[in-house]
Structures are given as structure tokens and as C-alpha cells.
XYZ file of C-alpha atoms in Angstrom:
612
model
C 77.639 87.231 94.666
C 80.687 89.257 92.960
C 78.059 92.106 91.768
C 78.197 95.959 92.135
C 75.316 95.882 95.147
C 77.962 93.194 97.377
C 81.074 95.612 96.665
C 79.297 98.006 97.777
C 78.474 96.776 100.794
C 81.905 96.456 101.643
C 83.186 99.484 100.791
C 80.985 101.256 102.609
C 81.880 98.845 105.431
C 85.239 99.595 105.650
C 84.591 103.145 105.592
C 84.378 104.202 102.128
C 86.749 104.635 99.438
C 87.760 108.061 100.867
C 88.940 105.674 103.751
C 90.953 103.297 101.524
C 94.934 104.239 101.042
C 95.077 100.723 98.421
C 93.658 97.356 97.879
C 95.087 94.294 96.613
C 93.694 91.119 96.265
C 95.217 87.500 97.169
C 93.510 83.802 96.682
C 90.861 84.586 98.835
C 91.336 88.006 100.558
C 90.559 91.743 99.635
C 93.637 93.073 101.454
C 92.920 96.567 102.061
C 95.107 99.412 103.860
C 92.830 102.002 105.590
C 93.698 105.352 106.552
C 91.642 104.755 109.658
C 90.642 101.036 110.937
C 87.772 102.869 113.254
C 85.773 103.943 110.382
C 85.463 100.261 109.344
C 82.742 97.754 110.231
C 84.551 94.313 110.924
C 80.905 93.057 112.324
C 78.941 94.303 109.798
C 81.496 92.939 107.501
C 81.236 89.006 108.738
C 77.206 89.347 109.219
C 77.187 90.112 104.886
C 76.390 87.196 102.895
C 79.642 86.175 101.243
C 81.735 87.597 103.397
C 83.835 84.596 105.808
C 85.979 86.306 107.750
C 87.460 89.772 109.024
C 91.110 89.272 109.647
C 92.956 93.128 110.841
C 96.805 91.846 111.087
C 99.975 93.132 109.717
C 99.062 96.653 108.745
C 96.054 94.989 106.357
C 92.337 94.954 106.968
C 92.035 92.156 105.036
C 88.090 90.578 104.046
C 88.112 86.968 103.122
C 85.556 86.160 100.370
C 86.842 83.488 99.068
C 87.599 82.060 94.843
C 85.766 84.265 93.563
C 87.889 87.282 95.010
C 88.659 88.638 91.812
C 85.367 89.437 90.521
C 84.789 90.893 93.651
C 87.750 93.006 93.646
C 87.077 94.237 90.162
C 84.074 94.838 91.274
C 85.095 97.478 93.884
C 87.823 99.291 91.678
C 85.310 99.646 88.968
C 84.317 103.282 89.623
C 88.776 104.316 89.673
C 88.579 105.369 92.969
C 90.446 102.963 94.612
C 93.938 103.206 94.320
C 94.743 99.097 92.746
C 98.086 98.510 94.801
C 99.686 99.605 97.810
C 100.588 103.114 99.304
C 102.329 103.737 102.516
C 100.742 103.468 105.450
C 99.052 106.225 106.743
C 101.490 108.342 109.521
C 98.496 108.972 111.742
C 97.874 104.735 112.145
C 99.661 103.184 115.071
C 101.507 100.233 114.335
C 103.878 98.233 115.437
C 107.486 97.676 114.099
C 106.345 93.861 113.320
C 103.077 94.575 111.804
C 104.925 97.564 109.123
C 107.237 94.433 108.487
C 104.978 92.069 107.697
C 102.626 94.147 105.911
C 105.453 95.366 103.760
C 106.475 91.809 103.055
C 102.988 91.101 102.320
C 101.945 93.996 100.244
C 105.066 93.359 98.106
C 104.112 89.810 96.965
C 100.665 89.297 97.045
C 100.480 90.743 93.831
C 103.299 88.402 92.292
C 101.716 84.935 94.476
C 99.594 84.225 91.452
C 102.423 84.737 89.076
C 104.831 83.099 91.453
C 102.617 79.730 92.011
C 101.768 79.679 87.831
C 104.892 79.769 87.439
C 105.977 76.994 89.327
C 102.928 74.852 88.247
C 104.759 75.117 85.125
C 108.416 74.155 86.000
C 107.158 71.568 88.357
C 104.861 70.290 85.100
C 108.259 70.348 82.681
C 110.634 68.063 85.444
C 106.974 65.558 85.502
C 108.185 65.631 80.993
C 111.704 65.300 81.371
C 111.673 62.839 83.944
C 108.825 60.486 81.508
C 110.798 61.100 78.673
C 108.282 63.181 76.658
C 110.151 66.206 76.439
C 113.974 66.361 76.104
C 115.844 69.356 77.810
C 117.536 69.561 74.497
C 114.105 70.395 72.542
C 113.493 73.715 71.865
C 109.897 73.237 72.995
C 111.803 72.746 76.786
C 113.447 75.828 76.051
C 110.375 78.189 75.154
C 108.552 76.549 78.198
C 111.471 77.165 80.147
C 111.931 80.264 79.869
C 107.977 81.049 80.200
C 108.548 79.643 83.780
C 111.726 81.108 84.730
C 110.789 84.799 83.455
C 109.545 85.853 87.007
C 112.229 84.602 89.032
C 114.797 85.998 86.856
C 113.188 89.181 86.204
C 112.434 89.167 90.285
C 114.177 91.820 91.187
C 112.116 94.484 88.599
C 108.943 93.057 89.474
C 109.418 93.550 93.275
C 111.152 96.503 92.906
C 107.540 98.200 91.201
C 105.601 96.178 93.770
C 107.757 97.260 96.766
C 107.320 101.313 95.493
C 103.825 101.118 94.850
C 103.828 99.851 98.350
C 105.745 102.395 99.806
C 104.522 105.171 97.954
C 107.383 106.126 95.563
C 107.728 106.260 91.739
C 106.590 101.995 90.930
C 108.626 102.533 87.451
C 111.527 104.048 89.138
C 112.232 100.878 91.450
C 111.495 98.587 88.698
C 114.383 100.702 86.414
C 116.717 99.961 89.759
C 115.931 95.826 89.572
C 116.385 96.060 85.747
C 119.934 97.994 85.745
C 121.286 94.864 87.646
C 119.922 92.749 84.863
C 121.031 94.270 81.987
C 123.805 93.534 79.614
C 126.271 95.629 80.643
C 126.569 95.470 83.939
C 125.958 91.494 83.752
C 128.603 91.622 81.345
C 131.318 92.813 83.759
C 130.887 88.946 85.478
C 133.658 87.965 82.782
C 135.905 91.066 82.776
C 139.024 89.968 83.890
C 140.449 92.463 86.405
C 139.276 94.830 88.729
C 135.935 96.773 88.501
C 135.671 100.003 89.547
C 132.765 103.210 89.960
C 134.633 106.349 90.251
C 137.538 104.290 91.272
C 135.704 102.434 93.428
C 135.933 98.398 93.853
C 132.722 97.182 92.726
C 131.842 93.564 93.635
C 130.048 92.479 90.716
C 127.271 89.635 91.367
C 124.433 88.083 89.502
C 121.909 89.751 90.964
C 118.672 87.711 89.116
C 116.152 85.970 91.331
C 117.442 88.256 94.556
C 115.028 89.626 96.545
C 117.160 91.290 99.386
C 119.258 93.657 97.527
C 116.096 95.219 95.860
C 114.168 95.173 98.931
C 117.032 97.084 100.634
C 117.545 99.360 97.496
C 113.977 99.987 96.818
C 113.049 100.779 100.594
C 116.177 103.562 100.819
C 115.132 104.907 97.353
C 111.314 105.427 98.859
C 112.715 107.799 101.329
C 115.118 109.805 98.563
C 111.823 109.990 96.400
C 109.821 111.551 99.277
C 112.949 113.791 99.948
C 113.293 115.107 96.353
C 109.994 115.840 95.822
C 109.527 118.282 98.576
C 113.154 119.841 97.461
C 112.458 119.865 93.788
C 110.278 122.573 92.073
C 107.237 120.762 90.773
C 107.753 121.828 87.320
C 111.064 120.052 87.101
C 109.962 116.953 89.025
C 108.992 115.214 85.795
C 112.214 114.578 84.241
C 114.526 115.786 87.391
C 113.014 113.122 89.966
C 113.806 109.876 88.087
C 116.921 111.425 86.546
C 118.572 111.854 89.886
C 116.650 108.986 91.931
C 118.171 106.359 88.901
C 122.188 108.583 88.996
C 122.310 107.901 92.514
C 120.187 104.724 93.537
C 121.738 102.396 90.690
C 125.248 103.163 91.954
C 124.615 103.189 95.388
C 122.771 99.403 94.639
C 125.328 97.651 92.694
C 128.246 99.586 95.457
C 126.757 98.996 98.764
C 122.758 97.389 99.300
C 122.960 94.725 96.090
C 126.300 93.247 98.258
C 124.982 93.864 101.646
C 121.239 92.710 100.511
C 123.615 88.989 98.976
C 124.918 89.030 101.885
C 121.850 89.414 104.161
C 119.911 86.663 101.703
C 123.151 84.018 102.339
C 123.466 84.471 105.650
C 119.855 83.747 106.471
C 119.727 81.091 103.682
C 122.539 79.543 105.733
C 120.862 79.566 108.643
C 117.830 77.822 107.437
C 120.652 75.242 106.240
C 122.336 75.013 109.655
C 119.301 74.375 111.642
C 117.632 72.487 109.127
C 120.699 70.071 109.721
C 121.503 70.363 113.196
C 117.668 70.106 113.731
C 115.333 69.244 110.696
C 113.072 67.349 112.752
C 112.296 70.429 115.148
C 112.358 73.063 112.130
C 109.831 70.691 110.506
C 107.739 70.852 113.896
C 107.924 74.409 114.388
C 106.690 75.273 110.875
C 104.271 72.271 110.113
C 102.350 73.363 113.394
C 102.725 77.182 113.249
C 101.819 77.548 108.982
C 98.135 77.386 110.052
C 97.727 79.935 112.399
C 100.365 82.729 110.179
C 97.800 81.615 107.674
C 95.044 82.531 110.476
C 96.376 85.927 110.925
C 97.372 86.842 107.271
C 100.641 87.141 107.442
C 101.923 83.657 106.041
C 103.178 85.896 102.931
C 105.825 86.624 105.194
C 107.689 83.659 105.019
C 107.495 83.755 100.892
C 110.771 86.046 100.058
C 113.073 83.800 102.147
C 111.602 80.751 100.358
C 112.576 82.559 96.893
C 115.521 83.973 98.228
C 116.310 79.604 98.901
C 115.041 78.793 95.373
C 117.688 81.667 93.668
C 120.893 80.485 95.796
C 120.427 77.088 96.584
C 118.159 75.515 93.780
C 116.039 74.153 96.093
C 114.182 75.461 99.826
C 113.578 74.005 102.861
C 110.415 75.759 104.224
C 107.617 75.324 101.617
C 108.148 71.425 101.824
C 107.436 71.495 106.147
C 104.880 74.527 105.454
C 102.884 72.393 103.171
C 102.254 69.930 106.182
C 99.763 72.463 107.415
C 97.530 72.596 104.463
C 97.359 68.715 104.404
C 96.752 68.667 108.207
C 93.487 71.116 107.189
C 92.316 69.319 104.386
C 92.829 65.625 106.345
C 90.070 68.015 109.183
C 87.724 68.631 106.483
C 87.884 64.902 105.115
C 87.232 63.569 108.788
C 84.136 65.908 109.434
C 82.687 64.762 105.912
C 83.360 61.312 106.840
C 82.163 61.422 110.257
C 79.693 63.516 109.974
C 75.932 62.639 108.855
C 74.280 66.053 108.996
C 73.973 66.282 105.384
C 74.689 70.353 105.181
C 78.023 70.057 107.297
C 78.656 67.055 104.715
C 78.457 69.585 101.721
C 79.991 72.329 103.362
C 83.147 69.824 104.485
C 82.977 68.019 100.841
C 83.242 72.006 99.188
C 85.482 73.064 101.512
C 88.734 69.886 100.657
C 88.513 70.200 96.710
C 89.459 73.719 96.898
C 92.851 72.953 98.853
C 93.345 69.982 98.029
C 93.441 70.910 94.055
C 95.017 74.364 94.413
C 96.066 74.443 98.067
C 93.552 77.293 98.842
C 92.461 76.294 102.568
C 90.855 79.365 104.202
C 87.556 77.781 103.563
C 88.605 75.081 105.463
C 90.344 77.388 108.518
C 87.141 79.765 108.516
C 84.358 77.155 108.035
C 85.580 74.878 109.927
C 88.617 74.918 111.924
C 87.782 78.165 113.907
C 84.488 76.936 114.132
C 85.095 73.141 115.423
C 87.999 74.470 118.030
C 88.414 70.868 119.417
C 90.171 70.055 116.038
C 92.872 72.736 116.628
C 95.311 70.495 118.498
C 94.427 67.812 115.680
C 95.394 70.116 112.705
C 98.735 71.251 115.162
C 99.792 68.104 116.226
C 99.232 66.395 112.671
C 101.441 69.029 110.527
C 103.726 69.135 113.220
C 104.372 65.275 113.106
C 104.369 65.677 108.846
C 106.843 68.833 109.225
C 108.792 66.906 111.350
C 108.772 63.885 109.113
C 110.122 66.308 106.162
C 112.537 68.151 107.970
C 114.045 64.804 109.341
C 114.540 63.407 105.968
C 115.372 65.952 103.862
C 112.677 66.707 101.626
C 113.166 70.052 99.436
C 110.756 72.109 97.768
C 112.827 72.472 93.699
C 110.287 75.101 92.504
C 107.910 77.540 94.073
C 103.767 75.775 94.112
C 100.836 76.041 96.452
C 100.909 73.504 98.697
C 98.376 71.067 96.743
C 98.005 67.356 95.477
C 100.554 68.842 92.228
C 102.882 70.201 94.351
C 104.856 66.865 94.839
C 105.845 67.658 91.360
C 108.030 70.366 93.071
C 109.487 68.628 95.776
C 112.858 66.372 95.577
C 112.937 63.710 96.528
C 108.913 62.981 95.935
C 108.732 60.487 97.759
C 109.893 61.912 100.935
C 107.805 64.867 100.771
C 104.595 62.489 99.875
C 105.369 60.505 102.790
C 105.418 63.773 105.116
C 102.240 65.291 103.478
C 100.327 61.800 103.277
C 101.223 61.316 107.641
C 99.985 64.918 108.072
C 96.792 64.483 106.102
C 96.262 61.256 107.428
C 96.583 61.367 111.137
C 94.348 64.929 110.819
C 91.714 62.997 109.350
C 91.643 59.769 111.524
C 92.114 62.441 114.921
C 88.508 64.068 113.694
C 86.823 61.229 112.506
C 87.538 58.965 115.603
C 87.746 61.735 118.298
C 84.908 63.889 117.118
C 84.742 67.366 115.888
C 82.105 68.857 118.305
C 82.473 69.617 122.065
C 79.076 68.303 122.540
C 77.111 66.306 120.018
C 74.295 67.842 117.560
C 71.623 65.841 116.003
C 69.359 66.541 113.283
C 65.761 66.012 114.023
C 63.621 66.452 117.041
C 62.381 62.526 116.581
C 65.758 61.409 117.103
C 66.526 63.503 119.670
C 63.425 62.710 121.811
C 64.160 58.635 121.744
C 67.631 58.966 123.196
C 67.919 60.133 127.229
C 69.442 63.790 127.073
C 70.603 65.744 130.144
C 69.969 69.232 129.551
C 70.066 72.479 131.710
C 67.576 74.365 129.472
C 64.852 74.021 126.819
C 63.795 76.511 124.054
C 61.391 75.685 121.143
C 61.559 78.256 118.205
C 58.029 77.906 116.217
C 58.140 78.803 112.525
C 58.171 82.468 111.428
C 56.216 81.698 108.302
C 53.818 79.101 106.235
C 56.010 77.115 103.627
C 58.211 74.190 102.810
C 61.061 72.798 104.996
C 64.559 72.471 103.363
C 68.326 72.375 105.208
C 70.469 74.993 104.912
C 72.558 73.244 102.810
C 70.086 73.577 99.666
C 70.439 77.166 99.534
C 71.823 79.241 97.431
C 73.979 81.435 99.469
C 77.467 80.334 101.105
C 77.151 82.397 103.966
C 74.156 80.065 104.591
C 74.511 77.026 103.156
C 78.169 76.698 105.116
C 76.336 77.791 108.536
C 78.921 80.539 108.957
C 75.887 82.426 110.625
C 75.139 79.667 112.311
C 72.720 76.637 112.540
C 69.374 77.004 111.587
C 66.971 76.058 108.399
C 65.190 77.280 106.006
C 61.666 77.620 104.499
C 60.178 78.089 101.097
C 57.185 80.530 102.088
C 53.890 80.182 100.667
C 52.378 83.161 102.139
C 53.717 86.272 102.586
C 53.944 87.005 105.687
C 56.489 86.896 108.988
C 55.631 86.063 112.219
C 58.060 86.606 115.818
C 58.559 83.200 116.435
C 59.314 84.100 120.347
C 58.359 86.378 122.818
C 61.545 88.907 122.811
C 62.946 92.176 121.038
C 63.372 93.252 117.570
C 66.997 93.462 117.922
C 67.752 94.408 113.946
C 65.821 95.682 111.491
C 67.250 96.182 107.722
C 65.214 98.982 106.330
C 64.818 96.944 103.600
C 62.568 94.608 105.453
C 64.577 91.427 103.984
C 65.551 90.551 107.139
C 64.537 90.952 110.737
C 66.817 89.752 114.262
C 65.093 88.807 117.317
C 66.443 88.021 120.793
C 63.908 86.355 122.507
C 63.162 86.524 126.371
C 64.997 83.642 126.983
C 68.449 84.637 124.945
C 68.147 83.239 121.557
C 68.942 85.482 118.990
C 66.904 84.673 115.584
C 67.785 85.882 112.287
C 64.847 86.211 109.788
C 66.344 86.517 105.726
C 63.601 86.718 103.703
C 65.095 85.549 100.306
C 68.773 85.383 98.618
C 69.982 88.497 97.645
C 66.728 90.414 98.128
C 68.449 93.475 99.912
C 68.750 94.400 95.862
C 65.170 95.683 95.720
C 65.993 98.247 98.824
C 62.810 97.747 99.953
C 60.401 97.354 97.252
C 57.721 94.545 97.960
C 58.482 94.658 101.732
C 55.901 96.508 104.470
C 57.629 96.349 107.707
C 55.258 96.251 110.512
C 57.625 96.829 113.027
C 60.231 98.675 114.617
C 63.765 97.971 115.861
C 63.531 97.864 119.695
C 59.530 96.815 119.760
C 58.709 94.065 122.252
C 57.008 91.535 120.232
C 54.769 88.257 121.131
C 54.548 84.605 119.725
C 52.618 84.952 116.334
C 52.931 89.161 116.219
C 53.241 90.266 112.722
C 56.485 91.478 111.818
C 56.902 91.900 107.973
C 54.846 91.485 105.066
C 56.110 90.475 101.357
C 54.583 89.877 98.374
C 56.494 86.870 97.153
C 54.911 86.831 93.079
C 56.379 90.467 92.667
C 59.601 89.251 94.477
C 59.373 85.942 92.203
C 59.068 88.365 88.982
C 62.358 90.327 89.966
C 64.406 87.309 89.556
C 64.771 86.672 93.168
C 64.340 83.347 94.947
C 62.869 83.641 98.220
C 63.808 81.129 100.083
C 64.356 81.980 103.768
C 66.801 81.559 105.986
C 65.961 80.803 109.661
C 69.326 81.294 111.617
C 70.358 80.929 115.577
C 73.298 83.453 114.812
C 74.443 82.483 118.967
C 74.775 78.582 117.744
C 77.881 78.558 120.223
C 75.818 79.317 123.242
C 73.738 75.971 122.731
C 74.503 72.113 123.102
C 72.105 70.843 120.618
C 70.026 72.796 117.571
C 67.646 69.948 116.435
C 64.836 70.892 113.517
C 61.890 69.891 112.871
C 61.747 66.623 110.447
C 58.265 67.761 109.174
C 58.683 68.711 105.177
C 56.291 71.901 105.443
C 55.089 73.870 108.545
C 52.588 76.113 108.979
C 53.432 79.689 111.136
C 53.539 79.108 114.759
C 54.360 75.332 114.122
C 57.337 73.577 116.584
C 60.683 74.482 114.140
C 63.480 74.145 116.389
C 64.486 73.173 119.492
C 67.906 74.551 121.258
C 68.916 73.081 123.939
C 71.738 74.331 126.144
């Protein structure tokens, strides 16, 4: 799926790369910033196979593809167009004050999250060895690891001070010079002068600055706007050298004088107020976020929440927020256990089964939220209600997140005390599943065969029958090999395994879409069903080649009219399977979608029945 033909697709869907200011990547999304969100595609977008979701939130136009995000990012920066970070956004782009925030926020640490969570992985994995006894803190093997897992939070304030530039358009190097000069030896040093310090006889309040996040974020953000000043004042021949010379005499001062204070300042004070309501209120706090996390995850901009957690980690040792967070996640993954248990379509089964390892192994749950959650919206007050009850559980008894982790089945490892936090996480996941499995996950029930259907007494306003577009074998959706597919974010349907090359119209209705690769073909019939045709997995490749379209987009077609024609050896011989997809892409506008039970149809033969 991560090939050069599927980033193209979405580059050219989001307006080209002439549109794109940056792109970043995260665990499942291509987070891009576009000079001009009307040039994208967000339909086109979510109707590509592999693509699950289209979320536009906190200055981002962010396309979630899921695991494999990397390959498709690298994919898509390939050709060194596409500027691999973040720039400013664009003047001309109207935005709110909150959405520049957040996408600020967010633009500075995707980039570190994978860094960030590794790392904690790590420390979380060397308290498991201290606390078994099979690693001493006194060994120098707990040193080495140790310091492999406390680089990034110590070295914080460089790395966010070049992720925080490139974000904001300035000199990356520059900011990261800013974080370092409050790291190095000789300003650390002055922690054990005895006396006053001064700057030009000026009282310097000397701090340790490592792990801080606000002081750089304030620094960095005011040296952005010097940069941009200097290099429209500045001859360009002198900018070189000139720039950074000036940009470091004047920012570093200014940082350890006035923002590295204030920025302490700013990061204690809101530390401390996590603190005070956490104790005046831990059971509410715990609500609050355990029911909220979900839907800042919906929206993209749960990265928001990330520098206060780190800001908790630096000062306190330990934070408040990733412990009730993780309540959420577990609430999600106790939705997708229900629906697997409940469940017996086998497809939903697989889709359910594929969607919990992911989170619950590496607390990556936007399959879950976009395969499921948004889809089955009777289990949103289930997935609210149980990580509020779980974040509630936490915040009432104290349960504190020691190192920074994904909120997965290892992150108790990073939690104090354990037990606490696995009695919060275990309610959450717990009462999500039970809620699906023994309330339901459907508004109204689906079955999956016609036979079954037809011995039970149905009331129904409306009957459609869908007859086969072509001759072949029956299989479910959940045999193929496409995730777009297989996980029915299209929508219900089947598929067939053709043995003659040729589509039928199934209805009487409209060519609604055409691809002018003849791979696939969209019909609304007269009665409102809207039928996509895919003629084989990933056959939009061969741009046409092996397809004769004998229609046109708009046509008014009949039961059994020819539509395409494809000559399935040549496709066979191109390395393409050609298994076909045969999707009701309005699945929401119908109670029931029943298929056939026969194991091979012939054109024209009863497929599926909707029933509304």
C-alpha cells in the first residue's frame, strides 16, 4: 500500500506539493500544513484505499493511514519537494487563536513522540530490572542504559528548540544553539558559585534549565520573530554569519535574564495547578480527562496536552495526566474486544480482532476510533462513560505516570503505584467491553445471509435486491487484501472472484463515477443505493490498460447493461489479483445488508438484499 502510485494519490489530493508549506508524520497520521485547505480533496482522500480518515483540526490537514505511516511518508518526500518539518503557517489561512496554539504545540512534538515514548519504554523497562533485582543502579550497565533513556529529556530543551523553529519558520539550528547554551558547562556551572550572578550587572537567577519545555518555547517563539526581523534588515550577503551571530548575542541573554525565569515560572505555576486540583478534586480531574482523551484524540490535537505532561515529569518526577489519559485508550480497546466478542459476522470479527492488538501492544488506537467507534456511534457514551469511571478511579487514588509511555499493556511499568493505575485501566477496559458486548454495538441489528434473514419475522419499510455485477466466486470482505475493504470503511458489501470478464449494472440507476481507468465504476440506482464496483486490488496501477469501458459517467443504465470489460489473464500476468469488491458505500442509510450465502453466482444472480 506504502508505494509511489498511493503517495501520489494523496498528494495530488491535497493539492499538490506546490500546495504543501510541511509534512510531518505521527503513529498513524501524515500531518500536513497547506497553504490553502480549498485546493485539497478531504472526500477523495477517505474514498482511496488505505486512507481511514480526513481529520482538518488545529492548523493540520492531517490523513490517517495508519502503522505503516512511515513508508508512506517516505514515500511522498521522495522526490525533495516537500519541505520534511514544519513552516509557519501561511498569513493568507484563517485561523483561530486556539487552532495556531494547538498546531504549534503539535507541530513541535510530533516529531520527538517517537523518541519521547522509546524513551520511556526504556526507563519504564530499567525500574521492571531494578525492582527484580537483575540490574543494580550501581552497575554501570544501569548507568549506560540510563543515560540512553534520559538523553531526550535532558537534552529537551535543544531538541524542541530546532523543532519549535522549523515550525515557525526561523533558523532550526539557531533555536537548538539557544536550548543548548542553558545546558552547557558554564552557565550550569554558575548553580554552585557562591554569591551573586550578574549580566552586565544584572541579577541573573540561575536555574537548571534541563527537561524545561516553557522557557524554550517562550525563547524560541520571540527569537522566530527577531529572525524574520533581521533578515529583512540585514543585507543578504551578510546574513550568513551576521543572522546567527546577533540572533545567539541577544536571544541567549535575553533567555537565561527574562523568558528561561518567566517560562520556570509559567511551567510551576501550571504544574501546581494540576497538583491543586488533582487534590482538591482527583476524582473529577480523572473524569474530565478519562472521558475527553478520546475525542482530543478524534480531532488531532491530543499532542496538546504532551508538554505539560513533560513539563510534570522534569519538576515533579512524576505526572498526573498520562495516568487518567490512558483510561481512554483502554475504554477503546475494551469497544473493540466487545464487538469481537459479540459479534459473529466473521469480517467485523477480523477487523475488531486487528484493530485491539495494535493499541493494546503499543497504545496506537485510531484504528479502533476510525473503524469502529465513529462508525458504531451507540458505543460513544460506552467508551465516555467507561474512561471516565477509570480516570476517575486514578485520579481518586493517586496513581502517577514516573516516565513518559503510550498508553499500552507496558505502560504500567511507568506508573507508581502499579497497582493503582492497573486497577483504573483494568475498570475502564472492562466496563467498555461488557457495555458493547451486552448492550450491542449496532442501532439496528445486521445479519449475514439472506437464509437467515428470511426465517426470522422482520418489519421493514423498504426492500432492495442488488443482483451480481459479474460471474465468479463468493468471498466476505474480510478475505481481501485491502484494509479499506476488508475493515468495511467503505462500507458493507462482498466480494467476488470473477471468472469472466465482464461487468454488469446490477440496478436500474446512474453511472454516478467513473475512474478513467475502468477499475472501478459507482452506481446509484433508481431506488437510492449507491454501488461501488472495484474491479481488483490495486489495479488503478495499470491506468487503464486491460480495461474497455463501455460506458459513460452520467448514462442511465438497466439491470444486466454492460458496463466494463477486463481481461482478467493479462490483469493476472501484471501481478494483480482481481478480486472485486462489491460495496453499498451509503451502508448508514440501511437497517440490514444481508448477502447471498451461495459460494459462486452467476451475473444477474440475487447478491444482496438492503433493507431499510
Amino acid at each position: 500500500m506504502a508505494d509511489s502510485r498511493f503517495a501520489k494519490e494523496i498528494l495530488q489530493n491535497v493539492g499538490g506539493d506546490e500546495n504543501v508549506s510541511s509534512l510531518v508524520h505521527c503513529a498513524t497520521r501524515l500531518r500536513f500544513t497547506l497553504k490553502d485547505d480549498t485546493k485539497a480533496a478531504p472526500e477523495e482522500l477517505e474514498n482511496m484505499d488505505g486512507v481511514l480518515k480526513v481529520v482538518n483540526s488545529g492548523g493540520e490537514f492531517q490523513v490517517v493511514v495508519g502503522p505503516h505511516v512511515s513508508e508512506v511518508y517516505e514515500e511522498i518526500v521522495k522526490g525533495g519537494k516537500i519541505h520534511t518539518g514544519n513552516v509557519p503557517t501561511p498569513s493568507n489561512k484563517k485561523e483561530s487563536l486556539s487552532s495556531k496554539i494547538f498546531g504549534i504545540i503539535s507541530g513541535t512534538f510530533t516529531p520527538l513522540l517517537g523518541a519521547l515514548a522509546g524513551s520511556g519504554m526504556l526507563k519504564a523497562l530499567l525500574i521492571l530490572l531494578t525492582m527484580t533485582g537483575l540490574l543494580s543502579k550501581e552497575d554501570s550497565t544501569y548507568f549506560i542504559l540510563s543515560a540512553a533513556s534520559n538523553a531526550i529529556f535532558y537534552f529537551l530543551p535543544i531538541f524542541v528548540g530546532i523543532t519549535l523553529s522549523t515550525k515557525l519558520g526561523a533558523n532550526p539550528y539557531i533555536g537548538g544553539l539557544i536550548g543548548a547554551a542553558l545546558l552547557e558547562p558554564n552557565f550550569t556551572g554558575l548553580l554552585n558559585v557562591e554569591g551573586d550572578v550578574t549580566f552586565l550587572g544584572i541579577a541573573v537567577i540561575v536555574a537548571n534549565y534541563s527537561a524545561s519545555v516553557f522557557p524554550i518555547f517562550i525563547a524560541t517563539s520571540i527569537y522566530s520573530l527577531l529572525d524574520k526581523f533581521l533578515k529583512k534588515t540585514i543585507n543578504k550577503n551578510l546574513q550568513l554569519f551576521l543572522i546567527p551571530m546577533i540572533s545567539l548575542l541577544i536571544m541567549v541573554p535575553f533567555t537565561i535574564l527574562i523568558f528561561g525565569p518567566f517560562g520556570l515560572y509559567v511551567g510551576t505555576a501550571i504544574g501546581d495547578f494540576i497538583t491543586f486540583i488533582s487534590g482538591k478534586s482527583g476524582i473529577i480531574t480523572g473524569v474530565v480527562l478519562g472521558s475527553g482523551w478520546t475525542f482530543l484524540t478524534l480531532l488531532g490535537i491530543h499532542t496538546g496536552l504532551v508538554p505539560i505532561m513533560i513539563q510534570n515529569l522534569a519538576q515533579n518526577g512524576v505526572d498526573p495526566l498520562a495516568a487518567m489519559t490512558a483510561c481512554a485508550a483502554f475504554a477503546q480497546m475494551g469497544l473493540a474486544l466487545g464487538i469481537f466478542l459479540r459479534t459473529k459476522d466473521k469480517q467485523l470479527k477480523q477487523l475488531s480482532g486487528s484493530t485491539f492488538l495494535p493499541g493494546f501492544l503499543a497504545g496506537v488506537t485510531e484504528p479502533i476510533l476510525y473503524g469502529l467507534f465513529l462508525r458504531y456511534k451507540r458505543t460513544i457514551p460506552y467508551v465516555a462513560i467507561s474512561g471516565a469511571v477509570g480516570g476517575g478511579i486514578i485520579g481518586a487514588l493517586g496513581a502517577k505516570s514516573v516516565a513518559f509511555a503510550f498508553p499500552s499493556v507496558f505502560s504500567i511499568l511507568s506508573v507508581s503505584p502499579m497497582v493503582y493505575y492497573v486497577i483504573g485501566i483494568s475498570v475502564s477496559f472492562l466496563l467498555a467491553a461488557l457495555l458493547t458486548y451486552f448492550l450491542g454495538f449496532e442501532d439496528k441489528g445486521t445479519k449475514n445471509s439472506i437464509e437467515d434473514h428470511e426465517t426470522k419475522e422482520v418489519k421493514q419499510e423498504k426492500k432492495e435486491n442488488i443482483l451480481s455485477p459479474i460471474t465468479g466466486h463468493v468471498k466476505p470482505l474480510s478475505k481481501v487484501h485491502d484494509s479499506v475493504f476488508s475493515t468495511e470503511i467503505m462500507g458493507k458489501g462482498i466480494a467476488i472472484e470473477p471468472t469472466i470478464g465482464e461487468v454488469i449494472s446490477p440496478v436500474d440507476g446512474t453511472v454516478t463515477t467513473l475512474f478513467p481507468t475502468g477499475h472501478a465504476i459507482g452506481i446509484t440506482s433508481n431506488s437510492g443505493a449507491e454501488i461501488l464496483i472495484h474491479v481488483g486490488i490495486d489495479t488503478v496501477k495499470l491506468e487503464g490498460k486491460h480495461f474497455t469501458t463501455i460506458v459513460k459517467q452520467g448514462d442511465q443504465v438497466k439491470t444486466g447493461d454492460q458496463l466494463v470489460q477486463f481481461d482478467i489473464d493479462n490483469i493476472k500476468e501484471s501481478g494483480y489479483q482481481i478480486t472485486t469488491p462489491v460495496i453499498i458505500t451509503n451502508t448508514d442509510a440501511y437497517l440490514e445488508i444481508i448477502e447471498t450465502a451461495s459460494s459462486t453466482v452467476s451475473a444477474k444472480d440475487k447478491l444482496l438484499t438492503l433493507i431499510k
